[in-house]
Amino acid sequence: MIEMNRVNHTFAIGKAGKERKVPVLKDVTLDVREGEIIAILGRSGSGKSTLLNVLAGFMRPESGSILVGGREVSTLSESAMADFRLAHYGFIFQNFQLMPGLTAAENIELPLKIKGIPVQERKRKVGELLAQVGLTEVAAHYPNELSGGQQQRVSIARALITDPPILLADEPTGSLDSETEQDILHLIQSLNRKLGLTFVIITHDAEVADIAHRQYQLHDGELVKGEKRHAV
Ligand SMILES: Nc1ncnc2c1ncn2[C@@H]1O[C@H](COP(=O)(O)OP(=O)(O)OP(=O)(O)O)[C@@H](O)[C@H]1O
Ligand SMILES: [Mg+2]
């Protein structure tokens, strides 16, 4: 479903004219099959977020290819990539990134509004997702009236509402206590099993990596296949 082949990415740092080039992704090769949960582990600064940003097309790699569903995406124009992203990817962030002025239901609904989906269909879909992530009772709450775990459920529902086949998550449980973390991990596992969704999860947490079917490790921009601690 996703094949990254010898992807390189370099940041230029320092003043214009005096830049220093810092390679952050070095010949990264990654394959993700449909319906898999993949965890990418690595220390702070190893290039995890950069890898996810390149995969999502927010940054263009310096070299290498990225095939998603057999299609080369690393050469798409910015607007073609934006369309591709909307159709194929849902995003889950460490800090939820909810709109503070919108209720849980309205946050979940937002991507459909942007897509111009009629109101009846939007409401139906939002109701479905609220039930799926167990938030029906707090649909009218604003983010600051929700716990961290509930906020992450809202953000997961928002990521799912456009029916993307692939979910990209950067430290999805990084802001949660360990009990709430387990909750969110169970939700991810059940979405993976019931809906066959593919997850690429960036983390430095072995608990998160334990729900993955396969793991990779990033060491200073080099990606290697990792060993699991024990079977799920
Ligand atoms: N826009 C940028 N310009 C220059 N250097 C950058 C930029 N973004 C990231 N870097 C550098 O690239 C390296 C990898 O950063 P990245 O954010 O991918 O790490 P990470 O593994 O996600 O770390 P963390 O676990 O702390 O989130 C770091 O050394 C960082 O300083
Ligand atoms: Mg990061």
mmCIF file of N, CA and C and ligand atoms in Angstrom, residues 11-13 22 24 42-51 59 170-171 202 204 218, ligand 1:
data_model
loop_
_atom_site.group_PDB
_atom_site.id
_atom_site.type_symbol
_atom_site.label_atom_id
_atom_site.label_comp_id
_atom_site.label_asym_id
_atom_site.label_seq_id
_atom_site.Cartn_x
_atom_site.Cartn_y
_atom_site.Cartn_z
ATOM 1 N N PHE A 11 18.005 18.944 5.242
ATOM 2 C CA PHE A 11 17.628 20.313 5.600
ATOM 3 C C PHE A 11 18.847 21.212 5.444
ATOM 4 N N ALA A 12 18.598 22.431 4.969
ATOM 5 C CA ALA A 12 19.684 23.420 4.949
ATOM 6 C C ALA A 12 19.497 24.287 6.182
ATOM 7 N N ILE A 13 20.502 24.383 7.013
ATOM 8 C CA ILE A 13 20.376 25.242 8.191
ATOM 9 C C ILE A 13 21.454 26.322 8.173
ATOM 10 N N VAL A 22 22.182 19.350 6.270
ATOM 11 C CA VAL A 22 22.098 18.272 7.257
ATOM 12 C C VAL A 22 21.179 17.174 6.723
ATOM 13 N N VAL A 24 18.767 14.277 6.906
ATOM 14 C CA VAL A 24 17.901 13.811 7.997
ATOM 15 C C VAL A 24 17.285 12.451 7.670
ATOM 16 N N GLY A 42 12.127 5.697 17.308
ATOM 17 C CA GLY A 42 13.415 6.372 17.185
ATOM 18 C C GLY A 42 13.518 7.458 18.228
ATOM 19 N N ARG A 43 14.734 7.811 18.553
ATOM 20 C CA ARG A 43 14.961 8.842 19.549
ATOM 21 C C ARG A 43 14.545 10.197 19.030
ATOM 22 N N SER A 44 14.437 11.134 19.937
ATOM 23 C CA SER A 44 14.182 12.512 19.565
ATOM 24 C C SER A 44 15.275 12.982 18.598
ATOM 25 N N GLY A 45 14.836 13.573 17.488
ATOM 26 C CA GLY A 45 15.804 14.091 16.519
ATOM 27 C C GLY A 45 16.264 13.076 15.488
ATOM 28 N N SER A 46 15.734 11.843 15.569
ATOM 29 C CA SER A 46 16.194 10.812 14.618
ATOM 30 C C SER A 46 15.572 10.972 13.235
ATOM 31 N N GLY A 47 14.531 11.820 13.129
ATOM 32 C CA GLY A 47 13.933 12.080 11.821
ATOM 33 C C GLY A 47 12.519 11.526 11.660
ATOM 34 N N LYS A 48 11.884 11.111 12.762
ATOM 35 C CA LYS A 48 10.561 10.478 12.678
ATOM 36 C C LYS A 48 9.508 11.398 12.069
ATOM 37 N N SER A 49 9.415 12.608 12.602
ATOM 38 C CA SER A 49 8.386 13.523 12.083
ATOM 39 C C SER A 49 8.697 13.913 10.640
ATOM 40 N N THR A 50 9.977 14.052 10.348
ATOM 41 C CA THR A 50 10.361 14.369 8.967
ATOM 42 C C THR A 50 9.911 13.259 8.030
ATOM 43 N N LEU A 51 10.110 12.020 8.449
ATOM 44 C CA LEU A 51 9.692 10.880 7.635
ATOM 45 C C LEU A 51 8.188 10.935 7.363
ATOM 46 N N MET A 59 6.501 17.779 2.643
ATOM 47 C CA MET A 59 7.847 18.115 2.159
ATOM 48 C C MET A 59 8.172 17.167 1.031
ATOM 49 N N ASP A 170 1.446 10.835 14.637
ATOM 50 C CA ASP A 170 2.736 11.245 15.198
ATOM 51 C C ASP A 170 2.580 11.332 16.714
ATOM 52 N N GLU A 171 3.122 10.370 17.439
ATOM 53 C CA GLU A 171 3.029 10.293 18.903
ATOM 54 C C GLU A 171 1.589 10.442 19.390
ATOM 55 N N ILE A 202 4.146 6.890 14.509
ATOM 56 C CA ILE A 202 5.465 7.329 14.957
ATOM 57 C C ILE A 202 5.438 7.385 16.473
ATOM 58 N N HIS A 204 8.025 6.993 20.406
ATOM 59 C CA HIS A 204 9.250 6.499 21.035
ATOM 60 C C HIS A 204 8.881 5.614 22.219
ATOM 61 N N LEU A 218 14.298 4.103 13.511
ATOM 62 C CA LEU A 218 15.078 5.139 12.821
ATOM 63 C C LEU A 218 16.270 5.483 13.705
HETATM 64 N N1 LIG B 1 12.592 22.628 9.172
HETATM 65 C C1 LIG B 1 13.768 22.168 9.584
HETATM 66 N N2 LIG B 1 14.918 22.806 9.252
HETATM 67 C C2 LIG B 1 16.120 22.345 9.652
HETATM 68 N N3 LIG B 1 16.277 21.236 10.392
HETATM 69 C C3 LIG B 1 15.190 20.565 10.766
HETATM 70 C C4 LIG B 1 13.865 20.981 10.394
HETATM 71 N N4 LIG B 1 12.973 20.111 10.910
HETATM 72 C C5 LIG B 1 13.697 19.200 11.568
HETATM 73 N N5 LIG B 1 15.023 19.443 11.484
HETATM 74 C C6 LIG B 1 16.107 18.630 12.065
HETATM 75 O O1 LIG B 1 15.966 17.313 11.568
HETATM 76 C C7 LIG B 1 16.226 16.343 12.582
HETATM 77 C C8 LIG B 1 15.033 15.414 12.724
HETATM 78 O O2 LIG B 1 13.902 16.132 13.197
HETATM 79 P P1 LIG B 1 12.497 15.443 13.417
HETATM 80 O O3 LIG B 1 11.542 16.494 13.843
HETATM 81 O O4 LIG B 1 12.133 14.646 12.216
HETATM 82 O O5 LIG B 1 12.845 14.462 14.629
HETATM 83 P P2 LIG B 1 11.888 13.497 15.472
HETATM 84 O O6 LIG B 1 12.476 12.147 15.398
HETATM 85 O O7 LIG B 1 10.481 13.677 15.077
HETATM 86 O O8 LIG B 1 12.110 14.056 16.964
HETATM 87 P P3 LIG B 1 11.064 14.161 18.199
HETATM 88 O O9 LIG B 1 10.956 12.768 18.773
HETATM 89 O O10 LIG B 1 11.752 15.096 19.141
HETATM 90 O O11 LIG B 1 9.758 14.690 17.691
HETATM 91 C C9 LIG B 1 16.547 17.138 13.832
HETATM 92 O O12 LIG B 1 17.943 17.177 13.975
HETATM 93 C C10 LIG B 1 15.999 18.522 13.571
HETATM 94 O O13 LIG B 1 16.741 19.486 14.214
#
